[in-house]
Short mmCIF file of the C-alpha atoms (twelve columns), coordinates in Angstrom:
data_MODEL
# 
_entry.id   MODEL 
# 
loop_
_atom_site.group_PDB 
_atom_site.id 
_atom_site.type_symbol 
_atom_site.label_atom_id 
_atom_site.label_alt_id 
_atom_site.label_comp_id 
_atom_site.label_asym_id 
_atom_site.label_seq_id 
_atom_site.Cartn_x 
_atom_site.Cartn_y 
_atom_site.Cartn_z 
_atom_site.pdbx_PDB_model_num 
ATOM 1  C CA . MET A 1  -12.463 -48.035 -43.579 1 
ATOM 2  C CA . ALA A 2  -12.939 -49.994 -40.185 1 
ATOM 3  C CA . THR A 3  -12.485 -48.277 -37.053 1 
ATOM 4  C CA . ARG A 4  -11.808 -49.806 -33.770 1 
ATOM 5  C CA . ASP A 5  -14.450 -49.392 -30.803 1 
ATOM 6  C CA . THR A 6  -12.708 -48.604 -27.603 1 
ATOM 7  C CA . GLY A 7  -15.753 -48.991 -25.655 1 
ATOM 8  C CA . GLY A 8  -16.384 -45.217 -24.932 1 
ATOM 9  C CA . GLN A 9  -13.923 -45.057 -21.673 1 
ATOM 10 C CA . SER A 10 -10.866 -42.992 -21.709 1 
ATOM 11 C CA . GLN A 11 -7.891  -44.511 -20.340 1 
ATOM 12 C CA . SER A 12 -7.910  -42.495 -17.066 1 
ATOM 13 C CA . GLU A 13 -11.119 -44.191 -16.248 1 
ATOM 14 C CA . ARG A 14 -9.294  -47.569 -16.269 1 
ATOM 15 C CA . GLY A 15 -6.319  -48.847 -14.575 1 
ATOM 16 C CA . ARG A 16 -3.835  -50.921 -16.246 1 
ATOM 17 C CA . SER A 17 -5.554  -54.260 -15.893 1 
ATOM 18 C CA . GLY A 18 -8.734  -52.565 -17.194 1 
ATOM 19 C CA . GLU A 19 -10.465 -52.573 -14.065 1 
ATOM 20 C CA . GLU A 20 -12.501 -49.718 -12.833 1 
ATOM 21 C CA . VAL A 21 -10.274 -47.365 -10.951 1 
ATOM 22 C CA . GLU A 22 -11.899 -45.384 -8.050  1 
ATOM 23 C CA . ASP A 23 -10.948 -41.674 -6.881  1 
ATOM 24 C CA . VAL A 24 -9.586  -41.828 -3.234  1 
ATOM 25 C CA . THR A 25 -9.263  -38.808 -1.387  1 
ATOM 26 C CA . VAL A 26 -6.596  -39.347 1.718   1 
ATOM 27 C CA . GLU A 27 -6.277  -36.444 4.584   1 
ATOM 28 C CA . ALA A 28 -2.966  -36.106 5.658   1 
ATOM 29 C CA . ASN A 29 -1.754  -36.624 9.299   1 
ATOM 30 C CA . PRO A 30 -1.182  -32.984 10.902  1 
ATOM 31 C CA . GLU A 31 2.367   -33.900 11.934  1 
ATOM 32 C CA . VAL A 32 3.168   -35.417 8.383   1 
ATOM 33 C CA . ALA A 33 1.868   -31.945 7.006   1 
ATOM 34 C CA . GLU A 34 3.833   -30.061 8.987   1 
ATOM 35 C CA . ARG A 35 6.954   -31.908 8.367   1 
ATOM 36 C CA . HIS A 36 6.144   -31.560 4.633   1 
ATOM 37 C CA . ALA A 37 6.069   -27.990 5.186   1 
ATOM 38 C CA . GLU A 38 9.326   -27.530 6.988   1 
ATOM 39 C CA . ILE A 39 11.158  -29.772 4.468   1 
ATOM 40 C CA . THR A 40 9.700   -27.678 1.550   1 
ATOM 41 C CA . GLU A 41 10.691  -24.580 3.027   1 
ATOM 42 C CA . ASP A 42 14.478  -25.884 3.485   1 
ATOM 43 C CA . VAL A 43 14.403  -27.261 -0.025  1 
ATOM 44 C CA . ASP A 44 13.259  -23.799 -1.350  1 
ATOM 45 C CA . ASP A 45 15.859  -22.087 0.805   1 
ATOM 46 C CA . LEU A 46 18.665  -24.424 -0.284  1 
ATOM 47 C CA . LEU A 47 17.577  -23.882 -4.135  1 
ATOM 48 C CA . ASP A 48 17.669  -20.072 -3.675  1 
ATOM 49 C CA . GLU A 49 20.960  -20.142 -2.166  1 
ATOM 50 C CA . ILE A 50 22.314  -22.385 -5.224  1 
ATOM 51 C CA . ASP A 51 20.513  -19.811 -7.417  1 
ATOM 52 C CA . SER A 52 22.446  -16.877 -5.626  1 
ATOM 53 C CA . VAL A 53 25.733  -18.607 -6.097  1 
ATOM 54 C CA . LEU A 54 25.428  -19.688 -9.523  1 
ATOM 55 C CA . GLU A 55 24.191  -16.144 -10.590 1 
ATOM 56 C CA . GLU A 56 27.694  -14.738 -8.902  1 
ATOM 57 C CA . ASN A 57 29.883  -17.538 -10.039 1 
ATOM 58 C CA . ALA A 58 28.472  -18.736 -13.077 1 
ATOM 59 C CA . GLU A 59 31.694  -18.746 -15.131 1 
ATOM 60 C CA . GLU A 60 33.644  -20.230 -12.533 1 
ATOM 61 C CA . PHE A 61 31.233  -22.910 -11.997 1 
ATOM 62 C CA . VAL A 62 31.139  -23.963 -15.482 1 
ATOM 63 C CA . ARG A 63 34.818  -23.682 -15.898 1 
ATOM 64 C CA . GLY A 64 34.970  -26.398 -12.717 1 
ATOM 65 C CA . TYR A 65 33.186  -28.722 -14.976 1 
ATOM 66 C CA . VAL A 66 34.679  -28.210 -18.283 1 
ATOM 67 C CA . GLN A 67 37.060  -31.327 -19.171 1 
ATOM 68 C CA . LYS A 68 40.385  -30.560 -20.189 1 
ATOM 69 C CA . GLY A 69 42.784  -32.705 -22.235 1 
ATOM 70 C CA . GLY A 70 40.500  -35.980 -22.457 1 
ATOM 71 C CA . GLN A 71 39.929  -36.244 -18.479 1 
# 
């Protein structure tokens, strides 16, 4: 049974068009990095708040989304 030769390179070493892909390291702008950290913290706080509300009111939350009578 014949097998297909793939050239010995994995897909991660080639782009979609088959060209070599170069690894590039980009340093973040300090202002962007600071803003990213602030946004990440805000999102984490919001998710924690949502989690605590769901823990307290999970049954009520689910009932609010139950469709009644074909609605």
